[in-house]
Tab-separated table of C-alpha atoms in Angstrom:
chain	number	residue	atom	x	y	z
A	1425	MET	CA	128.452	63.409	130.571
A	1426	SER	CA	131.041	60.654	130.074
A	1427	ASN	CA	129.277	59.458	126.927
A	1428	ALA	CA	129.456	62.963	125.518
A	1429	ASN	CA	133.175	63.205	126.174
A	1430	GLU	CA	133.801	59.778	124.658
A	1431	ARG	CA	132.126	60.895	121.435
A	1432	GLY	CA	134.396	63.919	121.191
A	1433	GLN	CA	131.766	66.513	122.035
A	1434	VAL	CA	132.652	69.818	123.609
A	1435	VAL	CA	130.799	70.310	126.892
A	1436	LEU	CA	130.852	73.782	128.396
A	1437	HIS	CA	129.490	75.074	131.686
A	1438	CYS	CA	126.926	77.867	131.717
A	1439	GLN	CA	129.656	80.439	132.283
A	1440	LEU	CA	130.214	80.499	128.548
A	1441	THR	CA	133.063	82.684	127.331
A	1442	PRO	CA	133.005	82.760	123.536
A	1443	PRO	CA	136.440	82.543	121.908
A	1444	ARG	CA	137.789	85.852	120.666
A	1445	ILE	CA	137.552	85.922	116.899
A	1446	PRO	CA	139.924	88.521	115.417
A	1447	PHE	CA	138.057	89.085	112.148
A	1448	LEU	CA	134.912	90.148	114.022
A	1449	ASP	CA	136.787	93.262	115.115
A	1450	LEU	CA	136.820	94.358	111.484
A	1451	TYR	CA	133.038	94.314	111.222
A	1452	PRO	CA	130.997	96.084	113.900
A	1453	PRO	CA	127.525	94.607	114.481
A	1454	LEU	CA	125.443	96.207	111.747
A	1455	ARG	CA	122.054	95.829	113.358
A	1456	ALA	CA	122.605	95.649	117.100
A	1457	SER	CA	121.520	98.437	119.406
A	1458	GLY	CA	124.426	97.709	121.720
A	1459	SER	CA	125.188	95.850	124.916
A	1460	ILE	CA	122.512	95.668	127.558
A	1461	PRO	CA	124.115	95.501	131.002
A	1462	GLY	CA	122.005	96.129	134.057
A	1463	THR	CA	123.015	99.801	134.090
A	1464	ALA	CA	122.707	100.353	130.356
A	1465	ARG	CA	121.873	103.829	129.172
A	1466	THR	CA	119.409	104.593	126.452
A	1467	SER	CA	120.798	105.358	123.008
A	1468	PRO	CA	119.918	108.695	121.396
A	1469	GLY	CA	117.465	108.557	118.535
A	1470	TYR	CA	115.507	105.542	119.749
A	1471	SER	CA	111.955	106.411	120.636
A	1472	SER	CA	111.453	103.209	122.619
A	1473	SER	CA	114.960	102.628	123.983
A	1474	ALA	CA	114.098	103.162	127.631
A	1475	LEU	CA	111.110	100.819	127.405
A	1476	ALA	CA	113.090	98.172	125.527
A	1477	LEU	CA	115.932	98.240	128.035
A	1478	HIS	CA	113.463	98.063	130.916
A	1479	TRP	CA	111.726	94.883	129.831
A	1480	MET	CA	114.957	93.390	128.480
A	1481	ARG	CA	116.597	93.786	131.859
A	1482	ASP	CA	113.634	92.746	133.992
A	1483	ARG	CA	111.958	90.090	131.832
A	1484	ASP	CA	114.258	88.787	129.108
A	1485	PHE	CA	117.727	88.925	130.575
A	1486	GLN	CA	118.989	85.827	128.763
A	1487	CYS	CA	119.973	84.860	125.236
A	1488	LEU	CA	116.938	83.721	123.250
A	1489	VAL	CA	118.865	80.846	121.619
A	1490	LEU	CA	121.397	79.732	124.240
A	1491	LYS	CA	119.230	80.473	127.308
A	1492	LEU	CA	122.279	82.074	128.947
A	1493	ARG	CA	121.980	84.967	131.380
A	1494	SER	CA	124.685	87.500	130.660
A	1495	VAL	CA	125.427	91.222	130.870
A	1496	SER	CA	126.817	91.169	127.320
A	1497	LEU	CA	123.539	90.549	125.530
A	1498	GLN	CA	122.713	92.487	122.396
A	1499	ALA	CA	119.293	93.721	121.335
A	1500	ALA	CA	118.813	92.296	117.854
A	1501	HIS	CA	116.014	93.626	115.668
A	1502	VAL	CA	113.928	90.912	114.011
A	1503	VAL	CA	112.814	93.174	111.155
A	1504	ASN	CA	116.099	94.954	110.608
A	1505	ALA	CA	115.726	96.475	107.147
A	1506	SER	CA	116.511	99.978	108.343
A	1507	ARG	CA	117.226	100.996	111.885
A	1508	LYS	CA	118.780	104.430	111.394
A	1509	SER	CA	117.182	105.960	108.309
A	1510	LYS	CA	113.984	107.458	109.714
A	1511	HIS	CA	112.398	107.853	106.289
A	1512	HIS	CA	113.069	104.227	105.381
A	1513	ALA	CA	111.935	103.023	108.796
A	1514	ARG	CA	108.596	104.837	108.494
A	1515	ASN	CA	107.920	103.168	105.145
A	1516	VAL	CA	108.792	99.762	106.601
A	1517	GLU	CA	106.435	100.351	109.525
A	1518	ASN	CA	103.620	101.408	107.183
A	1519	ALA	CA	104.117	98.306	105.032
A	1520	LEU	CA	103.828	96.119	108.131
A	1521	ARG	CA	100.636	97.898	109.210
A	1522	LYS	CA	99.001	97.529	105.803
A	1523	ALA	CA	99.838	93.823	105.738
A	1524	GLY	CA	98.125	93.350	109.103
A	1525	ALA	CA	101.393	92.087	110.580
A	1526	ILE	CA	100.958	94.219	113.726
A	1527	PRO	CA	98.219	93.656	116.340
A	1528	LEU	CA	95.594	96.412	116.173
A	1529	PRO	CA	96.039	97.616	119.800
A	1530	ILE	CA	99.651	98.657	119.090
A	1531	ALA	CA	99.539	99.308	115.326
A	1532	LYS	CA	98.978	103.074	115.538
A	1533	ASN	CA	102.062	103.802	117.667
A	1534	PHE	CA	104.255	100.941	116.458
A	1535	ASP	CA	107.848	101.571	115.455
A	1536	LEU	CA	110.798	99.266	114.803
A	1537	GLN	CA	112.055	99.783	118.361
A	1538	HIS	CA	108.940	98.171	119.823
A	1539	ALA	CA	109.479	95.237	122.175
A	1540	SER	CA	107.834	92.809	119.739
A	1541	ASN	CA	110.675	93.463	117.272
A	1542	ILE	CA	113.632	93.072	119.633
A	1543	MET	CA	115.180	89.863	120.916
A	1544	PRO	CA	118.156	89.428	123.261
A	1545	LEU	CA	121.047	87.424	121.815
A	1546	SER	CA	124.559	86.496	122.811
A	1547	GLY	CA	127.136	88.513	120.887
A	1548	LEU	CA	128.500	85.413	119.146
A	1549	VAL	CA	125.046	84.203	118.135
A	1550	HIS	CA	124.051	87.693	116.993
A	1551	SER	CA	127.059	87.997	114.688
A	1552	SER	CA	126.338	84.568	113.228
A	1553	LEU	CA	122.671	85.388	112.815
A	1554	ASP	CA	122.791	88.870	111.341
A	1555	LEU	CA	126.260	89.696	110.098
A	1556	TYR	CA	127.084	86.617	108.048
A	1557	GLY	CA	123.739	84.830	107.694
A	1558	ILE	CA	125.178	81.605	109.090
A	1559	ILE	CA	121.988	80.759	110.967
A	1560	ALA	CA	118.375	81.895	110.751
A	1561	LEU	CA	115.612	81.907	113.326
A	1562	ALA	CA	112.385	80.895	111.625
A	1563	PRO	CA	108.972	79.732	112.794
A	1564	SER	CA	108.905	75.954	113.110
A	1565	LEU	CA	107.126	73.812	110.537
A	1566	THR	CA	104.208	73.496	112.961
A	1567	SER	CA	103.869	77.278	113.236
A	1568	LEU	CA	104.356	77.782	109.490
A	1569	ASN	CA	101.601	75.296	108.656
A	1570	PHE	CA	99.304	77.083	111.104
A	1571	LEU	CA	100.119	80.440	109.502
A	1572	LYS	CA	99.469	79.099	105.998
A	1573	THR	CA	96.013	77.902	107.046
A	1574	LEU	CA	95.258	81.170	108.854
A	1575	LEU	CA	96.382	83.383	105.966
A	1576	THR	CA	94.501	81.288	103.412
A	1577	LEU	CA	91.246	81.874	105.306
A	1578	LYS	CA	91.990	85.572	105.883
A	1579	ASN	CA	92.911	86.138	102.230
A	1580	GLU	CA	89.677	84.480	101.089
A	1581	GLU	CA	87.794	86.894	103.347
A	1582	TYR	CA	89.946	89.712	101.975
A	1583	GLN	CA	89.077	88.692	98.397
A	1584	ARG	CA	85.349	88.844	99.140
A	1585	ALA	CA	85.721	92.362	100.545
A	1586	VAL	CA	87.747	93.485	97.509
A	1587	ASP	CA	85.049	92.182	95.156
A	1588	VAL	CA	82.604	94.543	96.854
A	1589	THR	CA	84.602	97.711	97.591
A	1590	GLY	CA	87.718	97.414	95.413
A	1591	SER	CA	91.424	96.994	96.183
A	1592	ASN	CA	91.286	99.613	98.933
A	1593	ALA	CA	89.203	97.290	101.112
A	1594	THR	CA	90.462	96.913	104.663
A	1595	LYS	CA	92.410	93.731	105.266
A	1596	PRO	CA	90.898	91.492	107.974
A	1597	PRO	CA	92.863	91.544	111.251
A	1598	LEU	CA	95.213	88.582	111.578
A	1599	PHE	CA	95.755	88.450	115.327
A	1600	ASP	CA	93.603	86.725	117.894
A	1601	ASN	CA	94.406	85.036	121.185
A	1602	SER	CA	96.003	82.004	119.540
A	1603	ASP	CA	99.215	80.855	121.210
A	1604	GLU	CA	100.742	80.241	117.776
A	1605	LEU	CA	100.494	83.970	117.101
A	1606	LEU	CA	101.290	85.465	120.494
A	1607	ASN	CA	103.974	82.970	121.525
A	1608	PRO	CA	105.238	81.360	118.301
A	1609	GLU	CA	107.287	78.200	118.131
A	1610	LEU	CA	110.696	78.960	116.615
A	1611	GLU	CA	113.422	76.833	115.115
A	1612	LEU	CA	117.108	77.398	114.488
A	1613	VAL	CA	117.944	76.771	110.821
A	1614	VAL	CA	121.657	76.245	110.230
A	1615	LEU	CA	122.712	77.437	106.775
A	1616	HIS	CA	126.467	76.916	107.218
A	1617	PRO	CA	126.932	74.150	109.817
A	1618	THR	CA	130.733	74.191	109.616
A	1619	TYR	CA	130.766	77.870	110.582
A	1620	PHE	CA	128.376	77.825	113.528
A	1621	ALA	CA	129.553	78.490	116.062
A	1622	PHE	CA	132.772	79.028	114.113
A	1623	GLY	CA	133.930	75.434	114.155
A	1624	ASP	CA	132.289	74.442	117.449
A	1625	GLY	CA	129.057	73.169	115.921
A	1626	ILE	CA	125.442	73.761	116.807
A	1627	PRO	CA	124.585	74.925	120.340
A	1628	TYR	CA	122.183	72.603	122.086
A	1629	PHE	CA	120.708	73.438	125.461
A	1630	GLU	CA	119.508	70.397	127.394
A	1631	GLU	CA	117.775	71.281	130.653
A	1632	SER	CA	118.084	67.730	131.946
A	1633	ALA	CA	121.845	67.794	131.445
A	1634	GLY	CA	122.434	69.881	134.544
A	1635	GLY	CA	122.564	73.251	132.816
A	1636	HIS	CA	125.296	72.461	130.310
A	1637	LEU	CA	125.674	73.542	126.705
A	1638	ILE	CA	126.631	70.703	124.395
A	1639	PHE	CA	128.074	71.426	120.969
A	1640	ASP	CA	127.778	68.807	118.273
A	1641	ARG	CA	126.724	68.367	114.656
A	1642	ASP	CA	126.510	65.851	111.847
A	1643	THR	CA	126.797	66.046	108.084
A	1644	GLN	CA	123.059	66.684	107.556
A	1645	SER	CA	122.963	70.028	109.393
A	1646	VAL	CA	121.086	68.455	112.291
A	1647	LEU	CA	121.882	67.726	115.884
A	1648	ILE	CA	123.032	64.469	117.422
A	1649	LYS	CA	121.032	64.068	120.619
A	1650	THR	CA	123.544	63.474	123.361
A	1651	ASP	CA	121.751	60.901	125.493
A	1652	ASP	CA	120.951	58.222	122.922
A	1653	GLY	CA	122.844	59.155	119.753
A	1654	GLN	CA	119.722	59.585	117.604
A	1655	THR	CA	119.685	62.362	115.028
A	1656	PHE	CA	117.411	65.324	115.705
A	1657	PRO	CA	117.172	68.870	114.339
A	1658	TYR	CA	117.659	71.725	116.753
A	1659	ARG	CA	114.562	71.427	118.885
A	1660	PRO	CA	111.748	73.914	118.183
A	1661	PHE	CA	111.148	76.141	121.185
A	1662	ARG	CA	108.862	78.916	122.340
A	1663	PRO	CA	110.520	82.069	123.686
A	1664	HIS	CA	108.599	82.055	126.962
A	1665	SER	CA	109.307	85.153	128.993
A	1666	LYS	CA	107.656	87.609	131.348
A	1667	ARG	CA	106.709	89.923	128.501
A	1668	LEU	CA	103.264	91.413	128.373
A	1669	LYS	CA	100.760	90.209	125.777
A	1670	PHE	CA	101.710	92.535	122.932
A	1671	GLU	CA	105.395	92.651	123.850
A	1672	GLN	CA	105.742	89.039	122.706
A	1673	LEU	CA	107.989	88.553	119.690
A	1674	ASN	CA	105.970	88.869	116.487
A	1675	VAL	CA	105.796	85.644	114.480
A	1676	PHE	CA	105.388	87.504	111.168
A	1677	PHE	CA	108.598	89.427	111.827
A	1678	PHE	CA	110.448	86.113	112.052
A	1679	VAL	CA	108.912	85.080	108.722
A	1680	ILE	CA	110.204	88.298	107.124
A	1681	ASN	CA	113.658	87.961	108.669
A	1682	ALA	CA	114.056	84.289	107.765
A	1683	HIS	CA	112.813	84.874	104.213
A	1684	GLY	CA	115.538	87.481	103.777
A	1685	LYS	CA	118.238	85.148	105.119
A	1686	PHE	CA	117.068	82.245	102.966
A	1687	SER	CA	116.830	84.347	99.795
A	1688	ALA	CA	120.283	85.850	100.265
A	1689	HIS	CA	121.799	82.427	100.969
A	1690	GLN	CA	120.246	80.785	97.921
A	1691	LYS	CA	121.339	83.701	95.746
A	1692	SER	CA	124.959	83.423	96.909
A	1693	TYR	CA	125.417	79.708	97.585
A	1694	GLY	CA	122.459	77.814	96.154
A	1695	SER	CA	120.562	75.183	98.133
A	1696	ASP	CA	122.283	71.911	97.248
A	1697	GLY	CA	123.591	71.339	100.772
A	1698	PHE	CA	120.276	71.681	102.610
A	1699	SER	CA	118.654	68.775	104.402
A	1700	GLN	CA	115.072	67.864	103.496
A	1701	ARG	CA	113.753	69.477	106.671
A	1702	THR	CA	115.598	72.711	105.936
A	1703	ARG	CA	114.181	72.762	102.410
A	1704	ALA	CA	110.683	72.297	103.825
A	1705	ILE	CA	111.121	75.224	106.237
A	1706	ILE	CA	112.478	77.471	103.472
A	1707	GLU	CA	109.602	76.650	101.117
A	1708	ALA	CA	106.947	77.084	103.822
A	1709	THR	CA	108.504	80.397	104.889
A	1710	LYS	CA	108.320	81.665	101.309
A	1711	GLU	CA	104.643	80.649	101.021
A	1712	VAL	CA	103.700	82.405	104.270
A	1713	TYR	CA	105.659	85.509	103.230
A	1714	GLU	CA	103.826	85.732	99.903
A	1715	GLN	CA	100.461	85.148	101.570
A	1716	LEU	CA	101.161	87.852	104.158
A	1717	PHE	CA	101.672	90.506	101.479
A	1718	PHE	CA	99.066	89.177	99.067
A	1719	ARG	CA	96.808	91.876	97.662
A	1720	PRO	CA	93.797	90.442	95.808
A	1721	LYS	CA	92.441	91.913	92.588
A	1722	PRO	CA	88.679	92.291	92.106
A	1723	THR	CA	86.979	89.453	90.244
A	1724	PRO	CA	86.185	90.494	86.632
A	1725	GLY	CA	82.684	91.966	86.422
A	1726	SER	CA	82.409	92.623	90.143
A	1727	ARG	CA	81.539	95.936	91.730
A	1728	GLY	CA	85.067	96.093	93.076
A	1729	GLU	CA	86.459	96.143	89.524
A	1730	SER	CA	84.452	99.295	88.742
A	1731	GLU	CA	85.695	100.902	91.953
A	1732	ASP	CA	89.285	100.091	90.968
A	1733	GLN	CA	88.888	101.605	87.518
A	1734	ALA	CA	87.676	104.865	89.040
A	1735	ALA	CA	90.515	104.819	91.586
A	1736	ALA	CA	93.081	104.209	88.821
A	1737	GLU	CA	91.875	107.278	86.924
A	1738	ILE	CA	92.195	109.416	90.057
A	1739	TRP	CA	95.659	107.929	90.692
A	1740	GLU	CA	96.852	108.911	87.203
A	1741	VAL	CA	95.621	112.485	87.676
A	1742	GLN	CA	97.363	112.754	91.058
A	1743	LYS	CA	100.579	111.326	89.634
A	1744	ARG	CA	100.533	113.837	86.757
A	1745	LEU	CA	99.918	116.760	89.114
A	1746	LYS	CA	102.715	115.604	91.401
A	1747	GLN	CA	105.140	115.436	88.483
A	1748	GLU	CA	104.120	118.919	87.383
A	1749	ARG	CA	104.864	120.243	90.880
A	1750	ILE	CA	108.262	118.532	90.841
A	1751	ASP	CA	109.112	120.014	87.444
A	1752	ALA	CA	108.138	123.494	88.630
A	1753	ALA	CA	109.904	123.281	92.000
A	1754	PRO	CA	113.407	124.520	90.931
A	1755	THR	CA	111.967	127.740	89.463
A	1756	ARG	CA	109.926	128.535	92.569
A	1757	SER	CA	112.910	127.745	94.795
A	1758	SER	CA	115.269	130.042	92.913
A	1759	ASP	CA	112.695	132.856	92.926
A	1760	ARG	CA	112.261	132.481	96.666
A	1761	GLN	CA	116.002	132.572	97.261
A	1762	ARG	CA	116.412	135.717	95.166
A	1763	ALA	CA	113.529	137.423	96.971
A	1764	ARG	CA	115.207	137.358	100.369
A	1765	THR	CA	118.571	138.255	101.813
A	1766	ILE	CA	120.581	135.191	102.754
A	1767	VAL	CA	122.811	135.879	105.728
A	1768	ALA	CA	123.968	133.167	108.092
A	1769	SER	CA	127.020	131.978	109.944
A	1770	ASP	CA	128.958	129.062	108.583
A	1771	ARG	CA	130.548	126.420	110.754
A	1772	HIS	CA	133.539	128.658	111.520
A	1773	GLY	CA	131.421	131.571	112.691
A	1774	GLU	CA	132.035	133.734	109.610
A	1775	ILE	CA	129.224	135.609	107.900
A	1776	THR	CA	128.582	134.317	104.395
A	1777	GLU	CA	125.785	134.358	101.864
A	1778	GLU	CA	126.230	130.633	101.340
A	1779	GLY	CA	126.050	129.780	105.044
A	1780	ILE	CA	122.318	129.190	105.087
A	1781	HIS	CA	122.678	126.630	102.318
A	1782	LEU	CA	125.214	124.721	104.407
A	1783	GLU	CA	122.939	124.877	107.445
A	1784	GLU	CA	119.902	123.665	105.518
A	1785	TYR	CA	121.889	120.809	103.995
A	1786	ASP	CA	123.196	119.729	107.379
A	1787	GLN	CA	119.693	119.625	108.883
A	1788	SER	CA	118.239	117.650	106.007
A	1789	SER	CA	121.055	115.126	105.887
A	1790	SER	CA	121.602	114.584	109.616
A	1791	ASP	CA	118.515	112.422	110.060
A	1792	ASP	CA	119.275	109.902	107.344
A	1793	ASP	CA	122.447	110.215	105.287
A	1794	ASP	CA	124.973	110.498	108.132
A	1795	LEU	CA	123.396	107.561	109.977
A	1796	SER	CA	122.819	105.223	107.048
A	1797	GLU	CA	124.577	101.886	106.948
A	1798	PRO	CA	126.229	100.146	103.984
A	1799	GLY	CA	123.528	98.663	101.802
A	1800	ASP	CA	120.744	100.943	103.065
A	1801	LEU	CA	118.361	102.320	100.473
A	1802	SER	CA	118.473	106.021	99.667
A	1803	ASN	CA	115.371	108.155	100.133
A	1804	ASP	CA	114.851	108.272	96.365
A	1805	GLU	CA	115.011	104.480	96.149
A	1806	VAL	CA	112.539	104.152	99.017
A	1807	GLU	CA	110.152	106.557	97.284
A	1808	LYS	CA	110.314	104.591	94.031
A	1809	LEU	CA	109.604	101.325	95.831
A	1810	GLN	CA	106.745	102.901	97.768
A	1811	ALA	CA	105.224	104.185	94.521
A	1812	ILE	CA	105.203	100.642	93.107
A	1813	ILE	CA	103.638	99.294	96.304
A	1814	ASP	CA	100.908	101.951	96.391
A	1815	ASP	CA	100.100	101.903	92.674
A	1816	PRO	CA	96.819	99.954	92.315
A	1817	THR	CA	97.844	98.958	88.770
A	1818	SER	CA	101.099	97.285	89.880
A	1819	LYS	CA	101.424	93.593	89.132
A	1820	GLN	CA	101.458	91.326	92.171
A	1821	GLU	CA	105.000	90.073	91.461
A	1822	ASP	CA	106.326	93.644	91.017
A	1823	ARG	CA	104.641	94.794	94.211
A	1824	LEU	CA	105.982	91.813	96.170
A	1825	ALA	CA	109.497	92.430	94.831
A	1826	ALA	CA	109.274	96.086	95.928
A	1827	ILE	CA	108.072	95.075	99.410
A	1828	THR	CA	110.938	92.596	99.689
A	1829	MET	CA	113.532	95.237	98.795
A	1830	LEU	CA	111.956	97.653	101.270
A	1831	LEU	CA	111.793	95.232	104.211
A	1832	HIS	CA	115.042	93.331	103.891
A	1833	GLY	CA	118.234	94.873	105.182
A	1834	PRO	CA	121.722	94.637	103.720
A	1835	GLU	CA	122.636	91.144	102.570
A	1836	PRO	CA	124.939	89.129	104.863
A	1837	LEU	CA	128.653	89.727	104.478
A	1838	PRO	CA	130.673	87.118	102.548
A	1839	LEU	CA	131.846	84.294	104.773
A	1840	PRO	CA	135.310	84.985	106.194
A	1841	VAL	CA	138.170	82.563	105.714
A	1842	LEU	CA	138.809	80.521	108.853
A	1843	PRO	CA	141.580	77.961	109.397
A	1844	GLY	CA	140.304	74.485	108.564
A	1845	VAL	CA	136.906	75.704	107.334
A	1846	SER	CA	136.292	75.809	103.593
A	1847	VAL	CA	134.101	78.567	102.195
A	1848	PRO	CA	131.195	77.022	100.243
A	1849	PRO	CA	131.206	77.770	96.502
A	1850	SER	CA	128.931	80.531	95.327
A	1851	ALA	CA	125.846	79.802	93.260
A	1852	THR	CA	127.574	81.404	90.270
A	1853	GLY	CA	130.509	79.055	90.747
A	1854	LEU	CA	128.189	76.041	90.931
A	1855	ASP	CA	126.471	77.047	87.690
A	1856	HIS	CA	129.843	77.461	86.004
A	1857	ILE	CA	130.936	73.986	87.107
A	1858	LYS	CA	127.682	72.450	85.877
A	1859	GLN	CA	128.152	74.107	82.477
A	1860	ILE	CA	131.663	72.703	82.146
A	1861	TYR	CA	131.034	69.176	83.396
A	1862	GLY	CA	127.378	68.848	82.459
């Protein structure tokens, strides 16, 4: 303890009270389902809220990262592309099923509120993780290497099936009883070390230190171990809990989440400031992500190629018929409206011929539009992406790009200005500087 204080580290007891940060009041948590005190009530519109709160309270009542027990935890969604748009959420869930990213015993009834997609986090960590993309929780290099080997073998098996029955072949199940799948090893990747936790550094929980949290950092985005001064990254850890087998956090969801954080960060700020270990995690995460959503094409001359050609012809006919129905829809709708008497009450209780139109609009928009968040995809955009994903003639890169847009939520907010903390230059700014100075 004395050595830590001599080196200027900040040592806090387990009763951690995060400093109040005024600018956070301007931005409500975009993807949190709210506080989870012991008497928390379920939120309307969440099919699994009661279940999630039950196991969160009884089994996981501590922050996943800081290991702190608190009544102010937030339920953070790992795959958080769309939490409120039901139409978008259903498409996300279907994409996860088709990729084999959900264990078969729970795949049929899975939704984004399932326990395997929710982790408890401290409010300060959650804001850093989701709102601004300052940190990312990713599988460790050990887990990522395991997943690459697993997916390589599964995709080879998948390719053999496609060569026989075509692109509609069933993907081999990915889950078994491996600990790397059911209880993955995670790692905290710090993308903006000077911001996390807002000037206090990286949180490090050392069980042997008497239950204290020690904040420290160095210039390489890694941790200075407090007992001997050697440099270590934030230690990989497994989120052991009392969860049941298929309630365990899903390792593929962390791959998807981290890939989104990494992509958004590199787009906005580049990757010049990353340590070698961070670069390795980012690259391995990208490889696993692409393998997870890989869809093989039949080998030329195989039986599967013939099956695909027949399926493509059927697909074109269905697409043409669907377009014809869409083109004819306005005429049928107007005829139907003219054929009946439209009488309904508007919101003020008056009788009006237009009232039914208002009522119908309200019902159709209440599920999605009124609950959508900034950056959410519209239903039309979701449909266009889904068409690219389902089209058997889509190129692999186009299909993967559509899946990425569908799964990833709104990009992190721009980093706020804090006293004494400089905002890193954007990638556009870096390119401009390189053009000027060579």
